[in-house]
Amino acid sequence: MYVGRFAPSPTGLLHIGSLLTALASYADARAHGGRWLVRMEDLDPPREMAGAADHILRTLEAFGFEWDGEVAYQSRRHHLYEDALGRLKDKGLVYPCYCSRKDWQAAAGMGADGFVYNGRCRVPEHRPSENGKPPAWRIRVPDETVGFDDAVVGHYAQNLARDIGDFVLLRADGFWAYQLAVVADDAEQGITHVVRGQDLLVSAPRQIFLQNALGFRPVRYAHLPLLVNKSGQKWSKQTLAPALDKAQAEPLLRQVSAYLNLPPAPQVDRPRDLLDWAVTHWNIKRVPKNAVCTE
Ligand code: GLU
């Protein structure tokens, strides 16, 4: 059984890049006769935009998407993350870290996704005094290569110790880290296939490592090409990606379908028919690997 998902963060409204991810994850799931879930990744309230979660769901509906079951909200699932961290503590894989960023970043090397933590708090005697502040919790990573075969990108691998370093699962400010939440949620929701943007490719080895550490079933990955502006920057809130206009659902769906190399659809009555067309003609092998410029 195939279970896929679309997992937007309500830090802004959906834009053309989000539509590409929604369409590809939906088409891949339905073409396999699978379920397609929507999960709202509202883990980080200070970064969220008031009203964005509802706006995202209304936009998906206007574009003809229908998800299975109830929408899952990460803000209501903290018990799952607590449980996962507890299990990792029992296995002795995680440790409290009292370092502030300025303690270690100045001397740290750059890895695949930011600075590589120097591991100071791995050794209890090296931990700075607890000074009454709550720690962050980090997981100890092995000096091993974690690789996988991505349905779009092909083989991708990292050495976790060299490229990433011990990474945070629970932040010192009390917020759960994306890496842990996504793995705990995917497992609890029975997700079998993750189809998402290539900005998250760099996270996949950490997530595979966590799945293994927690004894979860592996998932299959497909990381989609990023949509970029003419300066080569990914469309996002920071690059002022325009929010999707519900009145333009049909032309926008046609546009992202073309980026996915779907054949052009005939005249349709409603946006939903374009989704059906995408499902019927879906072929992940035709999805390009490289970024697509939309301007
Ligand atoms: N919430 C993430 C985002 O909007 C996606 C997480 C995922 O698909 O694993 O970028």
mmCIF file of C-alpha atoms and ligand atoms in Angstrom:
data_model
loop_
_atom_site.group_PDB
_atom_site.id
_atom_site.type_symbol
_atom_site.label_atom_id
_atom_site.label_comp_id
_atom_site.label_asym_id
_atom_site.label_seq_id
_atom_site.Cartn_x
_atom_site.Cartn_y
_atom_site.Cartn_z
ATOM 1 C CA MET A 1 0.000 0.000 0.000
ATOM 2 C CA TYR A 2 1.233 3.462 -0.946
ATOM 3 C CA VAL A 3 0.729 6.356 1.495
ATOM 4 C CA GLY A 4 2.033 9.766 0.446
ATOM 5 C CA ARG A 5 1.709 13.218 1.925
ATOM 6 C CA PHE A 6 1.995 16.944 1.340
ATOM 7 C CA ALA A 7 3.432 18.717 4.371
ATOM 8 C CA PRO A 8 3.357 22.518 4.106
ATOM 9 C CA SER A 9 4.680 24.794 6.840
ATOM 10 C CA PRO A 10 2.256 27.667 7.561
ATOM 11 C CA THR A 11 5.074 30.214 7.605
ATOM 12 C CA GLY A 12 3.618 31.748 4.452
ATOM 13 C CA LEU A 13 1.046 31.137 1.733
ATOM 14 C CA LEU A 14 1.386 28.535 -1.001
ATOM 15 C CA HIS A 15 3.380 29.639 -4.046
ATOM 16 C CA ILE A 16 4.257 28.071 -7.373
ATOM 17 C CA GLY A 17 6.976 25.869 -5.841
ATOM 18 C CA SER A 18 4.504 24.512 -3.279
ATOM 19 C CA LEU A 19 2.014 23.812 -6.084
ATOM 20 C CA LEU A 20 4.617 21.738 -7.934
ATOM 21 C CA THR A 21 5.202 19.670 -4.771
ATOM 22 C CA ALA A 22 1.486 19.291 -4.100
ATOM 23 C CA LEU A 23 0.767 18.183 -7.679
ATOM 24 C CA ALA A 24 3.705 15.751 -7.915
ATOM 25 C CA SER A 25 3.064 14.157 -4.508
ATOM 26 C CA TYR A 26 -0.650 13.866 -5.321
ATOM 27 C CA ALA A 27 -0.123 12.429 -8.817
ATOM 28 C CA ASP A 28 2.504 9.933 -7.617
ATOM 29 C CA ALA A 29 0.212 8.740 -4.799
ATOM 30 C CA ARG A 30 -2.948 8.462 -6.898
ATOM 31 C CA ALA A 31 -1.131 6.886 -9.857
ATOM 32 C CA HIS A 32 -0.064 4.127 -7.437
ATOM 33 C CA GLY A 33 -3.674 3.806 -6.192
ATOM 34 C CA GLY A 34 -2.423 5.217 -2.899
ATOM 35 C CA ARG A 35 -3.610 7.541 -0.156
ATOM 36 C CA TRP A 36 -2.554 11.194 -0.030
ATOM 37 C CA LEU A 37 -2.455 12.949 3.339
ATOM 38 C CA VAL A 38 -2.009 16.594 4.247
ATOM 39 C CA ARG A 39 0.066 17.439 7.311
ATOM 40 C CA MET A 40 0.378 20.993 8.587
ATOM 41 C CA GLU A 41 3.919 21.491 9.873
ATOM 42 C CA ASP A 42 3.155 24.125 12.498
ATOM 43 C CA LEU A 43 6.122 23.381 14.738
ATOM 44 C CA ASP A 44 7.609 26.814 15.017
ATOM 45 C CA PRO A 45 4.959 29.372 16.084
ATOM 46 C CA PRO A 46 7.282 32.423 16.032
ATOM 47 C CA ARG A 47 7.872 31.854 12.288
ATOM 48 C CA GLU A 48 4.226 31.205 11.433
ATOM 49 C CA MET A 49 1.849 33.582 9.735
ATOM 50 C CA ALA A 50 -1.593 34.071 11.282
ATOM 51 C CA GLY A 51 -4.275 32.438 9.149
ATOM 52 C CA ALA A 52 -1.806 30.731 6.797
ATOM 53 C CA ALA A 53 -2.811 27.150 7.714
ATOM 54 C CA ASP A 54 -6.466 27.716 6.783
ATOM 55 C CA HIS A 55 -5.533 29.703 3.721
ATOM 56 C CA ILE A 56 -3.321 26.819 2.532
ATOM 57 C CA LEU A 57 -6.157 24.295 2.910
ATOM 58 C CA ARG A 58 -8.671 26.551 1.103
ATOM 59 C CA THR A 59 -6.152 27.057 -1.691
ATOM 60 C CA LEU A 60 -5.603 23.308 -2.091
ATOM 61 C CA GLU A 61 -9.381 22.858 -2.332
ATOM 62 C CA ALA A 62 -9.705 25.608 -4.912
ATOM 63 C CA PHE A 63 -7.062 23.835 -7.018
ATOM 64 C CA GLY A 64 -9.116 20.627 -6.860
ATOM 65 C CA PHE A 65 -7.049 18.630 -4.357
ATOM 66 C CA GLU A 66 -8.827 16.160 -2.081
ATOM 67 C CA TRP A 67 -6.859 14.599 0.751
ATOM 68 C CA ASP A 68 -7.615 11.440 2.680
ATOM 69 C CA GLY A 69 -8.620 11.625 6.323
ATOM 70 C CA GLU A 70 -8.226 14.562 8.660
ATOM 71 C CA VAL A 71 -5.417 17.084 8.280
ATOM 72 C CA ALA A 72 -2.702 16.315 10.884
ATOM 73 C CA TYR A 73 -1.317 19.323 12.798
ATOM 74 C CA GLN A 74 2.167 18.913 14.236
ATOM 75 C CA SER A 75 1.265 21.350 17.020
ATOM 76 C CA ARG A 76 -1.109 18.672 18.344
ATOM 77 C CA ARG A 77 1.318 15.776 18.054
ATOM 78 C CA HIS A 78 4.081 16.719 20.489
ATOM 79 C CA HIS A 79 3.507 13.460 22.409
ATOM 80 C CA LEU A 80 4.868 11.534 19.397
ATOM 81 C CA TYR A 81 8.081 13.574 19.390
ATOM 82 C CA GLU A 82 8.399 13.238 23.177
ATOM 83 C CA ASP A 83 8.031 9.488 22.834
ATOM 84 C CA ALA A 84 10.621 9.249 20.041
ATOM 85 C CA LEU A 85 13.133 11.343 22.012
ATOM 86 C CA GLY A 86 12.482 9.193 25.098
ATOM 87 C CA ARG A 87 13.306 6.062 23.136
ATOM 88 C CA LEU A 88 16.520 7.589 21.823
ATOM 89 C CA LYS A 89 17.437 8.618 25.399
ATOM 90 C CA ASP A 90 16.845 5.038 26.574
ATOM 91 C CA LYS A 91 19.225 3.832 23.879
ATOM 92 C CA GLY A 92 21.870 6.333 25.005
ATOM 93 C CA LEU A 93 21.970 7.943 21.551
ATOM 94 C CA VAL A 94 21.182 11.524 22.575
ATOM 95 C CA TYR A 95 22.744 13.991 24.988
ATOM 96 C CA PRO A 96 21.917 17.408 26.420
ATOM 97 C CA CYS A 97 23.865 20.273 24.900
ATOM 98 C CA TYR A 98 24.347 23.516 26.805
ATOM 99 C CA CYS A 99 26.450 25.270 24.185
ATOM 100 C CA SER A 100 25.225 28.542 22.825
ATOM 101 C CA ARG A 101 25.818 29.102 19.122
ATOM 102 C CA LYS A 102 28.575 31.566 19.753
ATOM 103 C CA ASP A 103 30.354 28.962 21.944
ATOM 104 C CA TRP A 104 31.097 26.720 19.003
ATOM 105 C CA GLN A 105 30.194 28.226 15.630
ATOM 106 C CA ALA A 106 33.170 30.574 15.367
ATOM 107 C CA ALA A 107 35.599 27.628 15.202
ATOM 108 C CA ALA A 108 33.298 25.211 13.354
ATOM 109 C CA GLY A 109 33.691 24.023 9.779
ATOM 110 C CA MET A 110 30.934 24.343 7.200
ATOM 111 C CA GLY A 111 29.166 21.087 6.292
ATOM 112 C CA ALA A 112 26.420 20.151 3.861
ATOM 113 C CA ASP A 113 23.765 22.112 5.788
ATOM 114 C CA GLY A 114 25.448 24.765 7.889
ATOM 115 C CA PHE A 115 28.092 24.482 10.587
ATOM 116 C CA VAL A 116 29.164 21.064 11.862
ATOM 117 C CA TYR A 117 28.851 20.883 15.664
ATOM 118 C CA ASN A 118 32.186 20.050 17.319
ATOM 119 C CA GLY A 119 30.671 17.524 19.715
ATOM 120 C CA ARG A 120 31.808 19.240 22.905
ATOM 121 C CA CYS A 121 28.780 18.185 24.988
ATOM 122 C CA ARG A 122 29.114 14.556 23.870
ATOM 123 C CA VAL A 123 31.499 14.105 26.769
ATOM 124 C CA PRO A 124 29.744 14.859 30.079
ATOM 125 C CA GLU A 125 32.914 16.324 31.637
ATOM 126 C CA HIS A 126 33.221 18.810 28.783
ATOM 127 C CA ARG A 127 29.694 20.127 29.150
ATOM 128 C CA PRO A 128 29.561 23.711 30.327
ATOM 129 C CA SER A 129 27.790 24.148 33.686
ATOM 130 C CA GLU A 130 24.066 23.777 33.370
ATOM 131 C CA ASN A 131 23.419 27.392 34.475
ATOM 132 C CA GLY A 132 19.712 26.729 35.036
ATOM 133 C CA LYS A 133 18.821 26.958 31.344
ATOM 134 C CA PRO A 134 17.203 24.014 29.564
ATOM 135 C CA PRO A 135 19.541 22.209 27.155
ATOM 136 C CA ALA A 136 19.051 21.361 23.515
ATOM 137 C CA TRP A 137 19.084 17.604 22.845
ATOM 138 C CA ARG A 138 21.419 16.349 20.148
ATOM 139 C CA ILE A 139 21.816 12.931 18.610
ATOM 140 C CA ARG A 140 25.245 11.357 18.272
ATOM 141 C CA VAL A 141 25.904 10.526 14.614
ATOM 142 C CA PRO A 142 28.295 7.801 13.471
ATOM 143 C CA ASP A 143 31.254 8.332 11.165
ATOM 144 C CA GLU A 144 29.372 6.459 8.455
ATOM 145 C CA THR A 145 27.947 7.098 5.042
ATOM 146 C CA VAL A 146 24.174 7.124 4.741
ATOM 147 C CA GLY A 147 23.004 6.892 1.152
ATOM 148 C CA PHE A 148 19.851 6.101 -0.766
ATOM 149 C CA ASP A 149 18.465 5.990 -4.303
ATOM 150 C CA ASP A 150 16.150 8.880 -4.982
ATOM 151 C CA ALA A 151 13.505 8.413 -7.682
ATOM 152 C CA VAL A 152 14.370 11.779 -9.266
ATOM 153 C CA VAL A 153 17.918 12.631 -8.205
ATOM 154 C CA GLY A 154 19.484 9.149 -8.246
ATOM 155 C CA HIS A 155 22.037 8.115 -5.643
ATOM 156 C CA TYR A 156 22.684 10.597 -2.840
ATOM 157 C CA ALA A 157 24.879 10.076 0.214
ATOM 158 C CA GLN A 158 26.447 11.913 3.120
ATOM 159 C CA ASN A 159 28.904 11.027 5.822
ATOM 160 C CA LEU A 160 26.913 12.191 8.815
ATOM 161 C CA ALA A 161 29.875 12.916 11.083
ATOM 162 C CA ARG A 162 31.748 14.914 8.442
ATOM 163 C CA ASP A 163 28.877 16.594 6.569
ATOM 164 C CA ILE A 164 26.317 17.197 9.313
ATOM 165 C CA GLY A 165 27.574 16.536 12.855
ATOM 166 C CA ASP A 166 25.481 15.714 15.918
ATOM 167 C CA PHE A 167 22.196 17.460 15.192
ATOM 168 C CA VAL A 168 19.474 18.911 17.369
ATOM 169 C CA LEU A 169 16.187 17.074 18.015
ATOM 170 C CA LEU A 170 14.766 19.369 20.696
ATOM 171 C CA ARG A 171 15.842 22.990 20.694
ATOM 172 C CA ALA A 172 16.904 24.803 23.852
ATOM 173 C CA ASP A 173 13.899 27.120 23.403
ATOM 174 C CA GLY A 174 11.625 24.082 23.763
ATOM 175 C CA PHE A 175 10.601 23.730 20.094
ATOM 176 C CA TRP A 176 10.899 20.368 18.365
ATOM 177 C CA ALA A 177 13.304 20.156 15.471
ATOM 178 C CA TYR A 178 11.883 19.468 12.028
ATOM 179 C CA GLN A 179 14.109 16.372 11.553
ATOM 180 C CA LEU A 180 12.626 14.496 14.484
ATOM 181 C CA ALA A 181 9.024 15.576 13.958
ATOM 182 C CA VAL A 182 8.974 14.601 10.294
ATOM 183 C CA VAL A 183 10.358 11.115 11.012
ATOM 184 C CA ALA A 184 8.002 10.482 13.930
ATOM 185 C CA ASP A 185 5.008 11.705 11.900
ATOM 186 C CA ASP A 186 5.861 9.823 8.724
ATOM 187 C CA ALA A 187 6.146 6.607 10.773
ATOM 188 C CA GLU A 188 2.968 7.166 12.782
ATOM 189 C CA GLN A 189 0.991 8.040 9.635
ATOM 190 C CA GLY A 190 2.308 4.988 7.774
ATOM 191 C CA ILE A 191 3.910 7.110 5.041
ATOM 192 C CA THR A 192 5.645 4.928 2.454
ATOM 193 C CA HIS A 193 6.682 7.570 -0.120
ATOM 194 C CA VAL A 194 7.989 11.099 0.419
ATOM 195 C CA VAL A 195 7.778 13.392 -2.617
ATOM 196 C CA ARG A 196 9.056 16.909 -1.843
ATOM 197 C CA GLY A 197 11.415 19.662 -2.999
ATOM 198 C CA GLN A 198 15.151 19.272 -3.438
ATOM 199 C CA ASP A 199 15.791 21.856 -0.718
ATOM 200 C CA LEU A 200 15.110 18.920 1.643
ATOM 201 C CA LEU A 201 17.438 16.437 -0.069
ATOM 202 C CA VAL A 202 20.154 17.460 2.370
ATOM 203 C CA SER A 203 17.884 16.373 5.262
ATOM 204 C CA ALA A 204 17.111 12.894 3.943
ATOM 205 C CA PRO A 205 20.241 11.097 5.294
ATOM 206 C CA ARG A 206 19.510 12.476 8.791
ATOM 207 C CA GLN A 207 15.933 11.250 8.493
ATOM 208 C CA ILE A 208 17.012 7.791 7.301
ATOM 209 C CA PHE A 209 19.453 7.611 10.213
ATOM 210 C CA LEU A 210 16.646 8.532 12.657
ATOM 211 C CA GLN A 211 14.252 6.003 11.086
ATOM 212 C CA ASN A 212 16.873 3.287 11.623
ATOM 213 C CA ALA A 213 17.646 4.401 15.169
ATOM 214 C CA LEU A 214 13.933 4.297 16.029
ATOM 215 C CA GLY A 215 13.271 1.009 14.228
ATOM 216 C CA PHE A 216 10.845 2.601 11.739
ATOM 217 C CA ARG A 217 10.223 1.261 8.269
ATOM 218 C CA PRO A 218 12.231 3.022 5.551
ATOM 219 C CA VAL A 219 10.394 5.323 3.139
ATOM 220 C CA ARG A 220 11.059 5.885 -0.577
ATOM 221 C CA TYR A 221 12.131 9.382 -1.597
ATOM 222 C CA ALA A 222 11.624 11.536 -4.667
ATOM 223 C CA HIS A 223 13.109 15.043 -4.458
ATOM 224 C CA LEU A 224 11.626 17.385 -7.031
ATOM 225 C CA PRO A 225 13.441 20.088 -8.990
ATOM 226 C CA LEU A 226 13.298 23.523 -7.404
ATOM 227 C CA LEU A 227 11.555 26.356 -9.168
ATOM 228 C CA VAL A 228 13.807 29.375 -9.256
ATOM 229 C CA ASN A 229 13.624 33.026 -10.282
ATOM 230 C CA LYS A 230 15.887 34.531 -12.915
ATOM 231 C CA SER A 231 18.648 35.044 -10.355
ATOM 232 C CA GLY A 232 18.588 31.290 -9.731
ATOM 233 C CA GLN A 233 17.042 31.662 -6.257
ATOM 234 C CA LYS A 234 14.406 29.231 -5.043
ATOM 235 C CA TRP A 235 10.949 30.760 -4.863
ATOM 236 C CA SER A 236 10.100 31.268 -1.187
ATOM 237 C CA LYS A 237 8.767 33.897 1.150
ATOM 238 C CA GLN A 238 12.270 35.418 1.270
ATOM 239 C CA THR A 239 12.454 35.769 -2.521
ATOM 240 C CA LEU A 240 8.942 37.251 -2.522
ATOM 241 C CA ALA A 241 7.211 34.367 -4.287
ATOM 242 C CA PRO A 242 3.689 35.558 -5.119
ATOM 243 C CA ALA A 243 0.911 33.638 -3.310
ATOM 244 C CA LEU A 244 -1.115 31.352 -5.568
ATOM 245 C CA ASP A 245 -4.153 33.119 -6.998
ATOM 246 C CA LYS A 246 -7.209 30.846 -6.707
ATOM 247 C CA ALA A 247 -8.738 32.501 -9.752
ATOM 248 C CA GLN A 248 -5.757 31.277 -11.798
ATOM 249 C CA ALA A 249 -5.926 27.637 -10.714
ATOM 250 C CA GLU A 250 -6.162 26.261 -14.223
ATOM 251 C CA PRO A 251 -3.266 28.156 -15.857
ATOM 252 C CA LEU A 252 -1.069 27.616 -12.797
ATOM 253 C CA LEU A 253 -1.724 23.871 -12.801
ATOM 254 C CA ARG A 254 -0.924 23.772 -16.517
ATOM 255 C CA GLN A 255 2.289 25.657 -15.864
ATOM 256 C CA VAL A 256 3.575 23.298 -13.145
ATOM 257 C CA SER A 257 2.410 20.247 -15.135
ATOM 258 C CA ALA A 258 4.672 21.405 -17.954
ATOM 259 C CA TYR A 259 7.640 21.706 -15.526
ATOM 260 C CA LEU A 260 6.989 18.070 -14.557
ATOM 261 C CA ASN A 261 7.026 17.103 -18.257
ATOM 262 C CA LEU A 262 3.405 15.991 -18.251
ATOM 263 C CA PRO A 263 1.785 16.094 -21.688
ATOM 264 C CA PRO A 264 -0.412 19.176 -22.258
ATOM 265 C CA ALA A 265 -3.988 18.537 -21.126
ATOM 266 C CA PRO A 266 -6.990 19.201 -23.393
ATOM 267 C CA GLN A 267 -9.696 21.760 -22.556
ATOM 268 C CA VAL A 268 -11.165 21.035 -19.122
ATOM 269 C CA ASP A 269 -14.220 22.127 -17.145
ATOM 270 C CA ARG A 270 -12.534 22.570 -13.784
ATOM 271 C CA PRO A 271 -9.060 22.438 -12.156
ATOM 272 C CA ARG A 272 -9.826 18.995 -10.754
ATOM 273 C CA ASP A 273 -9.796 17.576 -14.309
ATOM 274 C CA LEU A 274 -6.171 18.698 -14.667
ATOM 275 C CA LEU A 275 -5.277 16.715 -11.547
ATOM 276 C CA ASP A 276 -6.977 13.645 -13.017
ATOM 277 C CA TRP A 277 -5.012 14.170 -16.234
ATOM 278 C CA ALA A 278 -1.762 14.396 -14.230
ATOM 279 C CA VAL A 279 -2.594 11.135 -12.419
ATOM 280 C CA THR A 280 -3.357 9.292 -15.658
ATOM 281 C CA HIS A 281 -0.205 10.526 -17.384
ATOM 282 C CA TRP A 282 2.129 10.508 -14.381
ATOM 283 C CA ASN A 283 5.646 9.219 -15.005
ATOM 284 C CA ILE A 284 8.227 10.069 -12.351
ATOM 285 C CA LYS A 285 11.025 9.166 -14.770
ATOM 286 C CA ARG A 286 10.095 12.219 -16.827
ATOM 287 C CA VAL A 287 10.489 14.650 -13.920
ATOM 288 C CA PRO A 288 13.629 16.734 -14.544
ATOM 289 C CA LYS A 289 16.473 16.649 -12.034
ATOM 290 C CA ASN A 290 17.636 20.202 -12.449
ATOM 291 C CA ALA A 291 16.130 23.445 -11.214
ATOM 292 C CA VAL A 292 13.570 25.082 -13.509
ATOM 293 C CA CYS A 293 13.513 28.835 -14.052
ATOM 294 C CA THR A 294 9.947 30.168 -14.115
ATOM 295 C CA GLU A 295 10.735 33.677 -15.408
HETATM 296 N N1 GLU B 1 7.281 21.377 5.956
HETATM 297 C C1 GLU B 1 8.339 21.262 5.000
HETATM 298 C C2 GLU B 1 8.298 22.423 4.056
HETATM 299 O O1 GLU B 1 7.267 23.055 3.909
HETATM 300 C C3 GLU B 1 8.249 19.976 4.213
HETATM 301 C C4 GLU B 1 8.687 18.817 5.004
HETATM 302 C C5 GLU B 1 8.774 17.518 4.222
HETATM 303 O O2 GLU B 1 8.137 17.378 3.178
HETATM 304 O O3 GLU B 1 9.458 16.631 4.711
HETATM 305 O O4 GLU B 1 9.298 22.744 3.448
#
